PDB file of C-alpha atoms in Angstrom:
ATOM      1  CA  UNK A   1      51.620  91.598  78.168  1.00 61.00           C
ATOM      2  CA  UNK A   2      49.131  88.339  78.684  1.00 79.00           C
ATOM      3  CA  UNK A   3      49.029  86.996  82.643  1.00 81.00           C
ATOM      4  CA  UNK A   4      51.168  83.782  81.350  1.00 80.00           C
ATOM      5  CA  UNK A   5      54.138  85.744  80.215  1.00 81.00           C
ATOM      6  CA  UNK A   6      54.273  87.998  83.602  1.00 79.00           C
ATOM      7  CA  UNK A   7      53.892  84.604  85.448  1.00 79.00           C
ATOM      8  CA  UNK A   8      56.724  83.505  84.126  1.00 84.00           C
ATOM      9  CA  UNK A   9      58.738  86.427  84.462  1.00 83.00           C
ATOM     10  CA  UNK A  10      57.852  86.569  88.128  1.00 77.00           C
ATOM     11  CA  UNK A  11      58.893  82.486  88.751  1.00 84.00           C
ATOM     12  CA  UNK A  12      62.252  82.927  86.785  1.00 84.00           C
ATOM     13  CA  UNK A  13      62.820  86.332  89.044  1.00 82.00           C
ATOM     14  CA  UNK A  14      61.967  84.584  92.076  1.00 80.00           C
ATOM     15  CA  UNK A  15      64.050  81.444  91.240  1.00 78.00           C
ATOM     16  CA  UNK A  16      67.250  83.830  90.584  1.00 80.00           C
ATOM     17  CA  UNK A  17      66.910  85.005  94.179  1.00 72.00           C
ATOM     18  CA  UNK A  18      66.320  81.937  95.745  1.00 70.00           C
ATOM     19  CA  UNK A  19      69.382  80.504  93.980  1.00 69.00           C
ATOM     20  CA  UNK A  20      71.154  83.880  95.307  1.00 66.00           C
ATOM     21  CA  UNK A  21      70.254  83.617  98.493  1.00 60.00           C
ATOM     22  CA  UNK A  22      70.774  79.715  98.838  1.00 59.00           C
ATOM     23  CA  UNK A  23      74.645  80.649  97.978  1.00 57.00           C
ATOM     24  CA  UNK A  24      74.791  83.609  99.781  1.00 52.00           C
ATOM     25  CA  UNK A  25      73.846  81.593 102.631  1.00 53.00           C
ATOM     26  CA  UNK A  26      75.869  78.590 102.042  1.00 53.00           C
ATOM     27  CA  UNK A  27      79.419  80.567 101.797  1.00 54.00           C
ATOM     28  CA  UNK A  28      79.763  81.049 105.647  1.00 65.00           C
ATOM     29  CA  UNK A  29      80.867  77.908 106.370  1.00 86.00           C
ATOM     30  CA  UNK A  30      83.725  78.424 103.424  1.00 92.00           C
ATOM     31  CA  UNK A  31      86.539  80.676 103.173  1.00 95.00           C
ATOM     32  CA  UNK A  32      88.456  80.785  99.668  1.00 95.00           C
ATOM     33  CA  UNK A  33      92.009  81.880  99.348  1.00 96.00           C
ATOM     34  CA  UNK A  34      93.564  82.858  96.265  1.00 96.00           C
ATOM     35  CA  UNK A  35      97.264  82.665  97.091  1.00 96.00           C
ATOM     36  CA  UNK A  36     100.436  84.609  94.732  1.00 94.00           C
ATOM     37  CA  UNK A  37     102.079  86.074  97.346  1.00 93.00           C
ATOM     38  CA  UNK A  38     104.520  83.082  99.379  1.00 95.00           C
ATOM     39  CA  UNK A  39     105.552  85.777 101.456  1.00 95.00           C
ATOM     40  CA  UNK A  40     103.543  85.224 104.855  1.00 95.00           C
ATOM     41  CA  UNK A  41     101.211  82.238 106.342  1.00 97.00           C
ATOM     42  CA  UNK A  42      97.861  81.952 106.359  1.00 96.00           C
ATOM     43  CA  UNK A  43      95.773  80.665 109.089  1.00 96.00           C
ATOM     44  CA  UNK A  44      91.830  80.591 108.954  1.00 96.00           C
ATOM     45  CA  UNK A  45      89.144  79.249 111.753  1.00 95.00           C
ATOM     46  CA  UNK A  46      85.779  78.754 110.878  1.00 94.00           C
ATOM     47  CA  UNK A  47      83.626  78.364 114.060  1.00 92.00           C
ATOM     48  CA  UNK A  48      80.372  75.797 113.844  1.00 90.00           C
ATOM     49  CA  UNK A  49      77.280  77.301 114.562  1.00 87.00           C
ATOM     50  CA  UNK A  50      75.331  75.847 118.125  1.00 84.00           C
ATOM     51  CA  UNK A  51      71.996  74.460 116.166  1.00 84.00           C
ATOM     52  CA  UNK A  52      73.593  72.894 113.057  1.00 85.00           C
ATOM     53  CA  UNK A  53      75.598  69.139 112.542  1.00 85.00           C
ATOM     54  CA  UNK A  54      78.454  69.089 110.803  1.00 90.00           C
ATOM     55  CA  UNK A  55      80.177  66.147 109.504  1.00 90.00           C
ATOM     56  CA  UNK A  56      83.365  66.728 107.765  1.00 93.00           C
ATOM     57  CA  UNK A  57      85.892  69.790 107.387  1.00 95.00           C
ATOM     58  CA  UNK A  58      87.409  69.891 104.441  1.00 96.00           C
ATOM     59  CA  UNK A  59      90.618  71.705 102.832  1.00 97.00           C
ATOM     60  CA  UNK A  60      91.057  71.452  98.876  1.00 97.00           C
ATOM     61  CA  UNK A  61      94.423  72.700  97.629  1.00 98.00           C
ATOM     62  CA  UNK A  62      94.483  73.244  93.888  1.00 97.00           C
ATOM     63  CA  UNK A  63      97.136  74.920  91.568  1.00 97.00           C
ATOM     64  CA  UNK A  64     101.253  75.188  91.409  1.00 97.00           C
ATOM     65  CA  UNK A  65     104.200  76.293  93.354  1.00 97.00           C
ATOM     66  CA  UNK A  66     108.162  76.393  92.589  1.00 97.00           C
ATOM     67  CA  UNK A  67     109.006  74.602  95.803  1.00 97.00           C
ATOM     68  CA  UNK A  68     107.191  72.730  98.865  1.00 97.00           C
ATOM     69  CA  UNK A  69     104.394  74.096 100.783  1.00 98.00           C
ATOM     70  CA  UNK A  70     103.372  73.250 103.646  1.00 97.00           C
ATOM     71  CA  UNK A  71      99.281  72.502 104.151  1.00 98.00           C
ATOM     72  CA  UNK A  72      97.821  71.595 108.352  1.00 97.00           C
ATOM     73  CA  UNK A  73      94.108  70.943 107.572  1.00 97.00           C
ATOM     74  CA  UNK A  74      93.285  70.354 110.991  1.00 95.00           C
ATOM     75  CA  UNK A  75      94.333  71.611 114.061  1.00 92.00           C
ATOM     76  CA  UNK A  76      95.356  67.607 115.262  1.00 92.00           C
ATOM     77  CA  UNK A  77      96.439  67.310 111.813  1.00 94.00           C
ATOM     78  CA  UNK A  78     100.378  66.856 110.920  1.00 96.00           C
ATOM     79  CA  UNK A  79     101.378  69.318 108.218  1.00 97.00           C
ATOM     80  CA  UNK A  80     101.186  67.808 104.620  1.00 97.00           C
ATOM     81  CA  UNK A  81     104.154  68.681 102.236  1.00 97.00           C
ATOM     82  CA  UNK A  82     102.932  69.654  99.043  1.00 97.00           C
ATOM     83  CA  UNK A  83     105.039  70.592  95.576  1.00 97.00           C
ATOM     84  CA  UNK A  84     104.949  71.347  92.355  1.00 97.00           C
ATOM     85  CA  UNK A  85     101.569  70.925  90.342  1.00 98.00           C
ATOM     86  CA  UNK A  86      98.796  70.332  93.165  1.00 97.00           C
ATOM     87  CA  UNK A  87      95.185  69.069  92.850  1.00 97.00           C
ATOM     88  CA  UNK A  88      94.652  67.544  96.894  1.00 97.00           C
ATOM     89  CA  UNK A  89      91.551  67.319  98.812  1.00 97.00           C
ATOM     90  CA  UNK A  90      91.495  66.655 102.327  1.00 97.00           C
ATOM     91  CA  UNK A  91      88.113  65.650 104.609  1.00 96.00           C
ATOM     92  CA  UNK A  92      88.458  65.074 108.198  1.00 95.00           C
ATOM     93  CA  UNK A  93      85.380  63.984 110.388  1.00 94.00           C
ATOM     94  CA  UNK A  94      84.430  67.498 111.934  1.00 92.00           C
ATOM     95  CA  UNK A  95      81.138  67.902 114.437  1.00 87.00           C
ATOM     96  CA  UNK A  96      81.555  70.853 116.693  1.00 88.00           C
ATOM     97  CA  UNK A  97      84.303  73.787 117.836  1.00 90.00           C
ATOM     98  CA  UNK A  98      86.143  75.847 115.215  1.00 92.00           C
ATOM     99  CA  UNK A  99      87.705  74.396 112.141  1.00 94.00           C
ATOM    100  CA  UNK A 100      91.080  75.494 111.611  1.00 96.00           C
ATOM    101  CA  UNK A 101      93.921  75.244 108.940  1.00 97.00           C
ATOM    102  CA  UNK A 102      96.866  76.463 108.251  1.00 97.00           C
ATOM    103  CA  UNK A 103      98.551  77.237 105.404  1.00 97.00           C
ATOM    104  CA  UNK A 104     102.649  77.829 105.223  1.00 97.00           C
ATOM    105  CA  UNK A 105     104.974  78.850 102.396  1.00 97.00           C
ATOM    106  CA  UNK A 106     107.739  77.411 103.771  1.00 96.00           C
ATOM    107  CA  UNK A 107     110.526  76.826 101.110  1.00 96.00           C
ATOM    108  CA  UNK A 108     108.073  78.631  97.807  1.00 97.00           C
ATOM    109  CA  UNK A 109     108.442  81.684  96.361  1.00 96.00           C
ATOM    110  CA  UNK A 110     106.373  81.446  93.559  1.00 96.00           C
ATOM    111  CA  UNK A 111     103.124  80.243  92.301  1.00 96.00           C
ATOM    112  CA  UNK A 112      99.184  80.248  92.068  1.00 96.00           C
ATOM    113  CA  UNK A 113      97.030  78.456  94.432  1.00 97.00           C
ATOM    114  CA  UNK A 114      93.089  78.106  95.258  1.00 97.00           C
ATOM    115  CA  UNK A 115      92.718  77.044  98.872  1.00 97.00           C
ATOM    116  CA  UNK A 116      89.525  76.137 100.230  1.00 96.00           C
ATOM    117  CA  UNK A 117      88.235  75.351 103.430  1.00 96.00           C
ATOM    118  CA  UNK A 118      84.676  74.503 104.476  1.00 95.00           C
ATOM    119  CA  UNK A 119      82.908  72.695 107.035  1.00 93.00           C
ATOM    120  CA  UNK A 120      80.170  70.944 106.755  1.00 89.00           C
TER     121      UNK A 120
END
């Protein structure tokens, strides 16, 4: 093997864990929720760390129920009702404290969703 073809095996290596560890690190200010079972709430906090700004906290909602659902994405927030197919993003200004939303069934029974909530 010539020195140009183990440099570049040793860049693309170090690129891939880079990229790794740039989303590895990025994920703890996001929670994802895959939701099938309308059975029981869901209620998630994600607390801001001391030495970063934050700007927005965001709650996408993406996917289909039988019947309304009911989606808080901030604690100050009034609960949105949400039916049938669903594709909804929500950003509220966000700096410090603990992000929370909620998540409630309320009259479904069936369905898929993606929830996702993130500050940042």
């Amino acid at each position: 093997m010539d020195i140009k073809k183990g440099l570049t095996i040793a860049i693309v290596v170090l690129l891939i864990f880079v990229g790794i560890s740039i989303v590895i690190g990025s994920n703890k200010d996001r929670r994802v929720f895959f939701i099938n079972d309308f059975s029981k709430p869901i209620e998630n906090s994600i607390p801001s760390k001391l030495d970063k700004d934050y700007s927005y906290q965001i709650v996408k909602v993406k996917g289909k129920t039988n019947d309304t659902i009911l989606i808080q994405p901030c604690e100050d927030c009034a609960p949105k009702k949400l039916v049938g197919k669903i594709d909804e993003k929500f950003q509220i200004k966000f700096q410090k404290g603990k992000s929370i939303m909620r998540f409630d069934p309320y009259k479904a029974t069936d369905g898929d969703l993606k929830i996702i909530h993130k500050i940042r």
